[in-house]
């Protein structure tokens, strides 16, 4: 049948939901306000005359998904059809009331909420996860405002009680990323330096690969000699088995090392390029990207992000430390030089480039293994 809004009672019933959403009223208290202060009376019919709203009727209203625009499908528990009429409450408000009802609450309707930073952060005191939850507050205007708060799960003893809003956490993240953000020109200079190193690394990797291959061939030769000795019964079966097992283990280890060398030769410069691209555009991507984008950026910049006393703390990877320590002064000088006449800029820009490359020596000293490891951990 067609459901029509009751013009006399719709608004009052909506106010009952809003009272519940404040968290300051029990169901009996809401019924008392409605009946005694608002003079609410139910619609009467031949079987049930009009009268005050009972507690059971109010519980039934708060448990009824139809008020959120969801009509249960007969014979299919948990399956709902979308109603064509105007819902009295949102899915989130309906679910919030079910939380407040506790054991008497009905199953929730809204899809499970995905919070941006849940699962990324740990508590800096007890090591538990930082979780998130929505809070609903009734405003003086009668509307309901929703806020997201983050806090420690406190599954272990912990004194941390401060709740942080999602906006506060995001601001702390962007402030952190600002410390490691560089201008595109500095990226180009760094990659020029690393490109020169890449040529040297390629030569070194080729020599290492040849050496590792020779070592593997030598081990295979030892196994052949071992088989010949066993065939002539110069060694026992137990000696043969033990020695063959040892040599096969050494070959496997050498093959793994050779694969690591190949990976280093082929990926380290490309990973370094992506890392410096992240240093240029990471803050912007963090603000506009998906949850997975945010996670990737954080893993590339550092590890162990924690919240302690309301502050975000992250241990930066060694590759970003030189940027934080020496870049900002060079950026300020770079911006100043750009305002000078062109005939003065060239020499001063070269001086800035050389100072930046000196900082880059600290990055180069990390070696390509560190760059590859950061890239793999950060999903780059």
Short mmCIF file of C-alpha atoms in Angstrom, two decimals, residues 42-358:
data_model
loop_
_atom_site.label_atom_id
_atom_site.label_comp_id
_atom_site.label_asym_id
_atom_site.label_seq_id
_atom_site.Cartn_x
_atom_site.Cartn_y
_atom_site.Cartn_z
CA UNK A 42 -1.31 8.10 19.00
CA UNK A 43 -3.68 7.82 16.04
CA UNK A 44 -6.68 5.87 17.26
CA UNK A 45 -8.60 3.18 15.39
CA UNK A 46 -11.55 0.91 16.13
CA UNK A 47 -9.36 -1.60 17.95
CA UNK A 48 -6.93 0.73 19.74
CA UNK A 49 -8.19 4.14 20.86
CA UNK A 50 -5.94 7.20 20.74
CA UNK A 51 -3.76 7.64 23.82
CA UNK A 52 -0.26 8.27 25.20
CA UNK A 53 2.67 6.58 23.52
CA UNK A 54 3.70 3.40 25.35
CA UNK A 55 7.28 2.34 25.98
CA UNK A 56 6.83 -0.81 23.87
CA UNK A 57 5.52 1.24 20.95
CA UNK A 58 8.50 3.56 21.21
CA UNK A 59 10.95 0.63 21.31
CA UNK A 60 9.18 -0.74 18.23
CA UNK A 61 9.60 2.59 16.43
CA UNK A 62 13.30 2.80 17.25
CA UNK A 63 13.81 -0.81 16.06
CA UNK A 64 11.76 -0.42 12.88
CA UNK A 65 13.98 -0.07 9.75
CA UNK A 66 11.05 1.41 7.82
CA UNK A 67 11.70 4.72 9.57
CA UNK A 68 15.10 4.71 7.80
CA UNK A 69 13.49 3.94 4.44
CA UNK A 70 14.29 0.21 4.46
CA UNK A 71 11.51 -2.36 4.06
CA UNK A 72 12.35 -5.94 5.14
CA UNK A 73 11.99 -8.55 2.40
CA UNK A 74 9.66 -11.37 3.59
CA UNK A 75 11.46 -14.67 4.12
CA UNK A 76 14.92 -13.14 3.66
CA UNK A 77 16.39 -11.95 6.97
CA UNK A 78 18.79 -9.03 6.58
CA UNK A 79 17.56 -8.19 3.07
CA UNK A 80 15.76 -4.87 2.54
CA UNK A 81 14.08 -2.97 -0.25
CA UNK A 82 14.47 0.78 -0.60
CA UNK A 83 11.23 2.57 0.28
CA UNK A 84 9.71 5.12 -2.08
CA UNK A 85 8.62 7.45 0.74
CA UNK A 86 10.71 10.04 2.59
CA UNK A 87 12.68 8.39 5.46
CA UNK A 88 12.32 9.94 8.89
CA UNK A 89 15.97 9.23 9.80
CA UNK A 90 19.18 8.43 7.94
CA UNK A 91 20.78 4.98 8.05
CA UNK A 92 23.57 6.39 10.22
CA UNK A 93 21.09 7.88 12.70
CA UNK A 94 19.14 4.62 12.84
CA UNK A 95 22.33 2.66 13.55
CA UNK A 96 23.43 5.16 16.20
CA UNK A 97 20.13 4.63 18.05
CA UNK A 98 20.61 0.84 17.88
CA UNK A 99 23.98 1.34 19.61
CA UNK A 100 22.29 3.41 22.32
CA UNK A 101 19.63 0.72 22.82
CA UNK A 102 22.31 -1.87 23.55
CA UNK A 103 20.83 -5.37 23.92
CA UNK A 104 17.46 -4.12 22.72
CA UNK A 105 18.93 -2.65 19.54
CA UNK A 106 18.16 -4.12 16.14
CA UNK A 107 20.73 -5.12 13.47
CA UNK A 108 22.39 -2.16 11.81
CA UNK A 109 21.49 -1.07 8.30
CA UNK A 110 24.29 1.18 7.01
CA UNK A 111 27.31 -0.36 5.28
CA UNK A 112 30.25 -0.75 7.60
CA UNK A 113 31.91 2.63 7.93
CA UNK A 114 35.42 2.88 6.50
CA UNK A 115 37.47 5.44 8.40
CA UNK A 116 40.42 7.05 6.65
CA UNK A 117 43.07 6.48 9.28
CA UNK A 118 41.85 3.45 11.22
CA UNK A 119 44.36 0.62 10.94
CA UNK A 120 47.25 2.96 10.13
CA UNK A 121 48.01 4.35 13.59
CA UNK A 122 49.04 2.82 16.91
CA UNK A 123 48.94 4.20 20.42
CA UNK A 124 52.36 5.52 21.41
CA UNK A 125 51.94 4.32 24.98
CA UNK A 126 50.45 0.81 24.91
CA UNK A 127 50.89 -0.16 21.24
CA UNK A 128 47.19 -0.88 20.64
CA UNK A 129 45.45 0.24 17.48
CA UNK A 130 43.96 3.71 17.21
CA UNK A 131 40.30 3.20 16.34
CA UNK A 132 37.59 5.59 15.17
CA UNK A 133 33.93 6.16 15.83
CA UNK A 134 31.18 8.55 14.83
CA UNK A 135 29.47 10.75 17.36
CA UNK A 136 26.14 12.46 16.83
CA UNK A 137 25.20 15.68 18.61
CA UNK A 138 21.91 17.54 18.53
CA UNK A 139 22.38 21.24 17.81
CA UNK A 140 20.31 24.13 19.16
CA UNK A 141 18.78 24.47 15.70
CA UNK A 142 17.38 20.95 16.04
CA UNK A 143 19.70 19.45 13.45
CA UNK A 144 22.14 16.64 14.25
CA UNK A 145 25.87 17.10 13.61
CA UNK A 146 28.21 14.17 13.07
CA UNK A 147 31.89 14.08 14.04
CA UNK A 148 34.54 11.37 13.74
CA UNK A 149 36.87 10.85 16.68
CA UNK A 150 40.02 8.70 16.97
CA UNK A 151 41.28 7.16 20.21
CA UNK A 152 43.22 4.20 21.57
CA UNK A 153 41.29 0.92 21.83
CA UNK A 154 42.87 0.52 25.29
CA UNK A 155 42.89 -3.26 25.08
CA UNK A 156 45.97 -3.06 27.29
CA UNK A 157 46.51 -0.80 30.32
CA UNK A 158 46.85 2.75 28.98
CA UNK A 159 46.47 6.30 30.30
CA UNK A 160 45.80 7.88 26.89
CA UNK A 161 42.29 9.40 26.97
CA UNK A 162 42.50 12.21 24.43
CA UNK A 163 40.15 11.98 21.46
CA UNK A 164 41.29 13.50 18.16
CA UNK A 165 38.98 14.60 15.38
CA UNK A 166 39.63 13.36 11.86
CA UNK A 167 40.37 16.94 10.80
CA UNK A 168 43.03 17.25 13.50
CA UNK A 169 44.77 14.03 12.43
CA UNK A 170 44.66 15.04 8.77
CA UNK A 171 46.17 18.44 9.59
CA UNK A 172 48.99 16.77 11.52
CA UNK A 173 49.66 14.45 8.58
CA UNK A 174 49.79 17.34 6.10
CA UNK A 175 52.08 19.32 8.42
CA UNK A 176 54.37 16.28 8.56
CA UNK A 177 54.39 15.89 4.78
CA UNK A 178 55.17 19.58 4.36
CA UNK A 179 58.51 18.96 6.09
CA UNK A 180 59.49 16.54 3.30
CA UNK A 181 58.03 18.36 0.28
CA UNK A 182 60.47 19.69 -2.32
CA UNK A 183 60.19 21.78 -5.48
CA UNK A 184 60.34 20.00 -8.88
CA UNK A 185 63.71 21.60 -9.70
CA UNK A 186 65.32 19.96 -6.68
CA UNK A 187 63.96 16.59 -7.78
CA UNK A 188 65.57 17.06 -11.21
CA UNK A 189 68.91 17.94 -9.65
CA UNK A 190 68.79 14.90 -7.33
CA UNK A 191 67.93 12.51 -10.15
CA UNK A 192 70.76 13.92 -12.25
CA UNK A 193 73.15 13.00 -9.46
CA UNK A 194 71.58 9.58 -8.92
CA UNK A 195 71.63 8.95 -12.67
CA UNK A 196 75.41 9.27 -12.64
CA UNK A 197 75.53 6.88 -9.71
CA UNK A 198 73.21 4.50 -11.57
CA UNK A 199 75.83 4.01 -14.28
CA UNK A 200 78.41 3.06 -11.67
CA UNK A 201 75.93 0.79 -9.89
CA UNK A 202 75.15 -1.00 -13.17
CA UNK A 203 78.84 -1.72 -13.71
CA UNK A 204 79.23 -2.95 -10.13
CA UNK A 205 76.10 -5.13 -10.35
CA UNK A 206 77.35 -6.76 -13.57
CA UNK A 207 80.62 -7.72 -11.89
CA UNK A 208 78.79 -9.04 -8.83
CA UNK A 209 76.40 -11.11 -10.97
CA UNK A 210 79.32 -12.76 -12.78
CA UNK A 211 80.99 -13.57 -9.48
CA UNK A 212 77.80 -15.03 -8.02
CA UNK A 213 77.20 -17.16 -11.12
CA UNK A 214 80.74 -18.55 -10.90
CA UNK A 215 80.18 -19.42 -7.24
CA UNK A 216 76.95 -21.28 -8.11
CA UNK A 217 78.69 -23.20 -10.91
CA UNK A 218 81.47 -24.18 -8.50
CA UNK A 219 78.93 -25.58 -6.02
CA UNK A 220 77.28 -27.63 -8.75
CA UNK A 221 80.76 -28.94 -9.60
CA UNK A 222 81.24 -30.02 -5.99
CA UNK A 223 77.96 -31.95 -6.12
CA UNK A 224 79.15 -33.80 -9.27
CA UNK A 225 82.40 -34.72 -7.52
CA UNK A 226 80.40 -35.86 -4.49
CA UNK A 227 78.26 -38.15 -6.68
CA UNK A 228 81.40 -39.63 -8.23
CA UNK A 229 82.87 -40.32 -4.78
CA UNK A 230 79.65 -41.99 -3.66
CA UNK A 231 79.61 -44.15 -6.81
CA UNK A 232 83.14 -45.37 -6.00
CA UNK A 233 82.04 -45.92 -2.38
CA UNK A 234 84.71 -43.56 -1.12
CA UNK A 235 82.15 -42.04 1.28
CA UNK A 236 79.21 -43.55 3.16
CA UNK A 237 75.58 -42.98 2.24
CA UNK A 238 75.06 -40.82 5.34
CA UNK A 239 78.10 -38.68 4.50
CA UNK A 240 76.88 -38.28 0.92
CA UNK A 241 73.37 -37.25 2.00
CA UNK A 242 74.60 -34.74 4.59
CA UNK A 243 77.15 -33.13 2.26
CA UNK A 244 74.75 -32.98 -0.69
CA UNK A 245 72.11 -31.32 1.52
CA UNK A 246 74.64 -28.72 2.67
CA UNK A 247 75.74 -27.89 -0.88
CA UNK A 248 72.15 -27.61 -2.14
CA UNK A 249 71.36 -25.21 0.71
CA UNK A 250 74.37 -23.07 -0.20
CA UNK A 251 73.34 -23.04 -3.88
CA UNK A 252 69.83 -21.93 -2.95
CA UNK A 253 71.24 -19.10 -0.84
CA UNK A 254 73.56 -17.97 -3.64
CA UNK A 255 70.69 -18.04 -6.14
CA UNK A 256 68.60 -15.83 -3.84
CA UNK A 257 71.48 -13.38 -3.54
CA UNK A 258 71.85 -13.34 -7.33
CA UNK A 259 68.15 -12.54 -7.75
CA UNK A 260 68.50 -9.70 -5.25
CA UNK A 261 71.40 -8.32 -7.26
CA UNK A 262 69.33 -8.46 -10.47
CA UNK A 263 66.49 -6.66 -8.74
CA UNK A 264 68.86 -4.02 -7.44
CA UNK A 265 70.29 -3.43 -10.89
CA UNK A 266 66.90 -3.07 -12.53
CA UNK A 267 64.81 -1.25 -9.94
CA UNK A 268 66.80 0.96 -7.63
CA UNK A 269 66.96 4.05 -9.87
CA UNK A 270 63.29 3.76 -10.89
CA UNK A 271 62.34 3.47 -7.22
CA UNK A 272 64.47 6.49 -6.35
CA UNK A 273 62.72 8.44 -9.11
CA UNK A 274 59.31 7.53 -7.67
CA UNK A 275 60.43 8.47 -4.17
CA UNK A 276 61.53 11.92 -5.28
CA UNK A 277 58.31 12.30 -7.23
CA UNK A 278 56.57 11.51 -3.95
CA UNK A 279 58.60 14.24 -2.26
CA UNK A 280 57.25 16.72 -4.83
CA UNK A 281 53.61 15.61 -5.02
CA UNK A 282 53.08 13.47 -1.88
CA UNK A 283 51.26 16.10 0.17
CA UNK A 284 48.81 16.85 -2.63
CA UNK A 285 48.18 13.15 -3.29
CA UNK A 286 47.67 12.51 0.40
CA UNK A 287 44.94 15.13 0.60
CA UNK A 288 43.07 13.93 -2.48
CA UNK A 289 43.93 10.23 -2.64
CA UNK A 290 42.20 7.08 -1.45
CA UNK A 291 42.83 5.32 1.84
CA UNK A 292 45.33 3.03 0.11
CA UNK A 293 47.10 6.05 -1.40
CA UNK A 294 47.47 7.55 2.08
CA UNK A 295 48.84 4.29 3.47
CA UNK A 296 51.35 3.97 0.61
CA UNK A 297 52.62 7.52 1.10
CA UNK A 298 53.06 7.06 4.84
CA UNK A 299 54.93 3.76 4.44
CA UNK A 300 57.27 5.38 1.93
CA UNK A 301 58.07 8.27 4.27
CA UNK A 302 58.48 6.42 7.56
CA UNK A 303 57.43 3.67 9.87
CA UNK A 304 55.65 3.14 13.18
CA UNK A 305 53.20 6.08 13.01
CA UNK A 306 51.80 6.54 16.53
CA UNK A 307 49.62 8.96 18.46
CA UNK A 308 50.93 10.02 21.87
CA UNK A 309 49.39 12.79 23.98
CA UNK A 310 47.37 13.89 20.97
CA UNK A 311 50.46 14.27 18.74
CA UNK A 312 51.35 12.33 15.60
CA UNK A 313 54.84 10.81 15.72
CA UNK A 314 56.47 8.88 12.86
CA UNK A 315 60.00 7.49 12.50
CA UNK A 316 61.22 8.80 9.11
CA UNK A 317 63.11 6.55 6.74
CA UNK A 318 66.76 7.57 6.32
CA UNK A 319 66.14 8.75 2.76
CA UNK A 320 63.93 11.64 3.93
CA UNK A 321 66.11 12.79 6.84
CA UNK A 322 68.50 14.87 4.68
CA UNK A 323 65.49 16.64 3.14
CA UNK A 324 64.16 17.66 6.53
CA UNK A 325 67.54 18.77 7.83
CA UNK A 326 68.86 20.86 4.96
CA UNK A 327 66.27 21.51 2.31
CA UNK A 328 64.13 24.36 3.66
CA UNK A 329 66.99 26.86 3.79
CA UNK A 330 67.95 26.03 0.22
CA UNK A 331 64.35 26.40 -0.93
CA UNK A 332 64.16 29.86 0.66
CA UNK A 333 67.39 30.87 -1.07
CA UNK A 334 66.14 29.41 -4.37
CA UNK A 335 62.95 31.46 -4.19
CA UNK A 336 64.96 34.58 -3.38
CA UNK A 337 67.35 34.08 -6.29
CA UNK A 338 64.44 33.62 -8.70
CA UNK A 339 63.41 37.21 -8.03
CA UNK A 340 66.83 38.59 -9.07
CA UNK A 341 67.74 39.77 -12.59
CA UNK A 342 68.52 36.86 -14.94
CA UNK A 343 72.22 37.76 -15.33
CA UNK A 344 72.67 37.24 -11.57
CA UNK A 345 70.70 34.03 -11.29
CA UNK A 346 72.97 31.53 -13.08
CA UNK A 347 75.90 31.57 -10.70
CA UNK A 348 73.73 31.67 -7.60
CA UNK A 349 71.53 28.81 -8.86
CA UNK A 350 74.62 26.69 -9.49
CA UNK A 351 75.74 27.32 -5.91
CA UNK A 352 72.33 26.20 -4.63
CA UNK A 353 72.48 23.10 -6.84
CA UNK A 354 75.90 22.13 -5.49
CA UNK A 355 74.76 22.58 -1.89
CA UNK A 356 71.69 20.43 -2.61
CA UNK A 357 73.87 17.73 -4.20
CA UNK A 358 76.05 17.80 -1.09
#
